[in-house]
Amino acid sequence: MTGAFFDLRIWQKAQKLAKEIYKITKLFSKDELFGLTNQLRRSAVSVAANIAESQGRYYYRDKIRVLYISRGEIYEIQSHLRITSSQNYLPNKKLENPFIA
């Protein structure tokens, strides 16, 4: 039997990513609550959720497919962060942080 998903370093990093995204989006304009804020938070939570889901998959191909979805969410987050920066919700300096960009 494989270990628990919460013991995986990659899941732990995904949790830190989600925490950082929540912290950042609290600074956004309230007008963005149902826009970029929601999109960023959903994507960040999805990364960790998909990593956890992959641990529960029996077949290797299923595991890999779910992890590819998680990878796609990371790219989506990067895109959202660049848009937030262009709207001046996020300083460019924050984009230099390799943890979130």
PDB file of C-alpha atoms in Angstrom:
ATOM      1  CA  MET A   1       0.000   0.000   0.000  1.00  0.00           C
ATOM      2  CA  THR A   2       1.256   3.454  -0.860  1.00  0.00           C
ATOM      3  CA  GLY A   3       1.778   6.165   1.730  1.00  0.00           C
ATOM      4  CA  ALA A   4      -0.762   8.799   2.559  1.00  0.00           C
ATOM      5  CA  PHE A   5      -1.024  11.649   0.066  1.00  0.00           C
ATOM      6  CA  PHE A   6      -0.382  14.224   2.791  1.00  0.00           C
ATOM      7  CA  ASP A   7       3.068  12.709   3.336  1.00  0.00           C
ATOM      8  CA  LEU A   8       4.055  13.543  -0.245  1.00  0.00           C
ATOM      9  CA  ARG A   9       6.367  16.543  -0.513  1.00  0.00           C
ATOM     10  CA  ILE A  10       4.654  17.623  -3.721  1.00  0.00           C
ATOM     11  CA  TRP A  11       1.252  17.672  -1.962  1.00  0.00           C
ATOM     12  CA  GLN A  12       2.753  19.673   0.900  1.00  0.00           C
ATOM     13  CA  LYS A  13       4.130  22.190  -1.602  1.00  0.00           C
ATOM     14  CA  ALA A  14       0.723  22.378  -3.259  1.00  0.00           C
ATOM     15  CA  GLN A  15      -0.805  23.168   0.127  1.00  0.00           C
ATOM     16  CA  LYS A  16       1.718  25.977   0.606  1.00  0.00           C
ATOM     17  CA  LEU A  17       0.882  27.261  -2.857  1.00  0.00           C
ATOM     18  CA  ALA A  18      -2.836  27.334  -2.024  1.00  0.00           C
ATOM     19  CA  LYS A  19      -2.125  29.135   1.241  1.00  0.00           C
ATOM     20  CA  GLU A  20      -0.034  31.747  -0.588  1.00  0.00           C
ATOM     21  CA  ILE A  21      -2.713  32.217  -3.252  1.00  0.00           C
ATOM     22  CA  TYR A  22      -5.358  32.786  -0.582  1.00  0.00           C
ATOM     23  CA  LYS A  23      -3.102  35.325   1.110  1.00  0.00           C
ATOM     24  CA  ILE A  24      -2.442  37.171  -2.146  1.00  0.00           C
ATOM     25  CA  THR A  25      -6.064  37.222  -3.283  1.00  0.00           C
ATOM     26  CA  LYS A  26      -7.181  38.802  -0.009  1.00  0.00           C
ATOM     27  CA  LEU A  27      -5.415  41.921  -1.288  1.00  0.00           C
ATOM     28  CA  PHE A  28      -7.413  42.052  -4.528  1.00  0.00           C
ATOM     29  CA  SER A  29     -10.247  44.433  -5.204  1.00  0.00           C
ATOM     30  CA  LYS A  30     -13.647  43.189  -4.035  1.00  0.00           C
ATOM     31  CA  ASP A  31     -14.759  43.557  -7.660  1.00  0.00           C
ATOM     32  CA  GLU A  32     -12.572  40.531  -8.428  1.00  0.00           C
ATOM     33  CA  LEU A  33     -14.189  38.233  -5.875  1.00  0.00           C
ATOM     34  CA  PHE A  34     -16.032  36.263  -8.558  1.00  0.00           C
ATOM     35  CA  GLY A  35     -13.347  36.763 -11.184  1.00  0.00           C
ATOM     36  CA  LEU A  36      -9.626  36.366 -10.723  1.00  0.00           C
ATOM     37  CA  THR A  37      -9.868  35.724  -6.984  1.00  0.00           C
ATOM     38  CA  ASN A  38     -12.211  32.803  -7.488  1.00  0.00           C
ATOM     39  CA  GLN A  39     -10.279  31.425 -10.467  1.00  0.00           C
ATOM     40  CA  LEU A  40      -6.935  31.551  -8.668  1.00  0.00           C
ATOM     41  CA  ARG A  41      -8.261  29.940  -5.516  1.00  0.00           C
ATOM     42  CA  ARG A  42     -10.054  27.168  -7.374  1.00  0.00           C
ATOM     43  CA  SER A  43      -6.964  26.399  -9.452  1.00  0.00           C
ATOM     44  CA  ALA A  44      -4.694  26.341  -6.406  1.00  0.00           C
ATOM     45  CA  VAL A  45      -6.989  24.043  -4.456  1.00  0.00           C
ATOM     46  CA  SER A  46      -7.337  21.821  -7.509  1.00  0.00           C
ATOM     47  CA  VAL A  47      -3.576  21.282  -7.699  1.00  0.00           C
ATOM     48  CA  ALA A  48      -3.476  19.747  -4.210  1.00  0.00           C
ATOM     49  CA  ALA A  49      -6.751  17.874  -4.721  1.00  0.00           C
ATOM     50  CA  ASN A  50      -5.531  16.247  -7.940  1.00  0.00           C
ATOM     51  CA  ILE A  51      -2.276  15.179  -6.329  1.00  0.00           C
ATOM     52  CA  ALA A  52      -4.276  13.586  -3.512  1.00  0.00           C
ATOM     53  CA  GLU A  53      -6.632  11.964  -6.005  1.00  0.00           C
ATOM     54  CA  SER A  54      -3.723  10.461  -7.926  1.00  0.00           C
ATOM     55  CA  GLN A  55      -2.672   8.572  -4.800  1.00  0.00           C
ATOM     56  CA  GLY A  56      -6.073   6.900  -4.724  1.00  0.00           C
ATOM     57  CA  ARG A  57      -5.941   5.753  -8.333  1.00  0.00           C
ATOM     58  CA  TYR A  58      -5.170   2.093  -8.845  1.00  0.00           C
ATOM     59  CA  TYR A  59      -3.876   2.119 -12.403  1.00  0.00           C
ATOM     60  CA  TYR A  60      -0.651   3.885 -13.271  1.00  0.00           C
ATOM     61  CA  ARG A  61      -2.168   5.583 -16.344  1.00  0.00           C
ATOM     62  CA  ASP A  62      -4.971   7.003 -14.198  1.00  0.00           C
ATOM     63  CA  LYS A  63      -2.436   8.366 -11.718  1.00  0.00           C
ATOM     64  CA  ILE A  64      -0.446  10.049 -14.473  1.00  0.00           C
ATOM     65  CA  ARG A  65      -3.568  11.487 -16.139  1.00  0.00           C
ATOM     66  CA  VAL A  66      -4.678  13.149 -12.889  1.00  0.00           C
ATOM     67  CA  LEU A  67      -1.172  14.498 -12.275  1.00  0.00           C
ATOM     68  CA  TYR A  68      -1.167  16.005 -15.774  1.00  0.00           C
ATOM     69  CA  ILE A  69      -4.389  17.796 -14.863  1.00  0.00           C
ATOM     70  CA  SER A  70      -2.671  19.162 -11.777  1.00  0.00           C
ATOM     71  CA  ARG A  71       0.216  20.329 -13.941  1.00  0.00           C
ATOM     72  CA  GLY A  72      -2.252  22.134 -16.187  1.00  0.00           C
ATOM     73  CA  GLU A  73      -3.681  23.917 -13.165  1.00  0.00           C
ATOM     74  CA  ILE A  74      -0.199  25.209 -12.339  1.00  0.00           C
ATOM     75  CA  TYR A  75       0.016  26.781 -15.796  1.00  0.00           C
ATOM     76  CA  GLU A  76      -3.444  28.257 -15.307  1.00  0.00           C
ATOM     77  CA  ILE A  77      -2.294  29.820 -12.026  1.00  0.00           C
ATOM     78  CA  GLN A  78       0.737  31.307 -13.761  1.00  0.00           C
ATOM     79  CA  SER A  79      -1.511  32.857 -16.396  1.00  0.00           C
ATOM     80  CA  HIS A  80      -3.911  34.263 -13.783  1.00  0.00           C
ATOM     81  CA  LEU A  81      -1.019  35.756 -11.820  1.00  0.00           C
ATOM     82  CA  ARG A  82       0.297  37.518 -14.894  1.00  0.00           C
ATOM     83  CA  ILE A  83      -3.149  38.954 -15.553  1.00  0.00           C
ATOM     84  CA  THR A  84      -3.417  40.155 -11.956  1.00  0.00           C
ATOM     85  CA  SER A  85      -0.048  41.829 -12.328  1.00  0.00           C
ATOM     86  CA  SER A  86      -1.190  43.596 -15.505  1.00  0.00           C
ATOM     87  CA  GLN A  87      -4.209  44.884 -13.554  1.00  0.00           C
ATOM     88  CA  ASN A  88      -1.864  46.139 -10.800  1.00  0.00           C
ATOM     89  CA  TYR A  89      -3.360  43.765  -8.221  1.00  0.00           C
ATOM     90  CA  LEU A  90      -0.014  42.081  -7.810  1.00  0.00           C
ATOM     91  CA  PRO A  91       3.415  43.735  -7.934  1.00  0.00           C
ATOM     92  CA  ASN A  92       5.779  42.355 -10.565  1.00  0.00           C
ATOM     93  CA  LYS A  93       8.211  41.568  -7.749  1.00  0.00           C
ATOM     94  CA  LYS A  94       5.738  38.952  -6.469  1.00  0.00           C
ATOM     95  CA  LEU A  95       5.872  37.216  -9.868  1.00  0.00           C
ATOM     96  CA  GLU A  96       9.598  36.694  -9.383  1.00  0.00           C
ATOM     97  CA  ASN A  97       8.904  34.392  -6.456  1.00  0.00           C
ATOM     98  CA  PRO A  98       9.453  30.907  -7.910  1.00  0.00           C
ATOM     99  CA  PHE A  99       7.058  29.455  -5.386  1.00  0.00           C
ATOM    100  CA  ILE A 100       4.041  31.169  -6.892  1.00  0.00           C
ATOM    101  CA  ALA A 101       5.029  31.967 -10.446  1.00  0.00           C
TER     102      ALA A 101
END
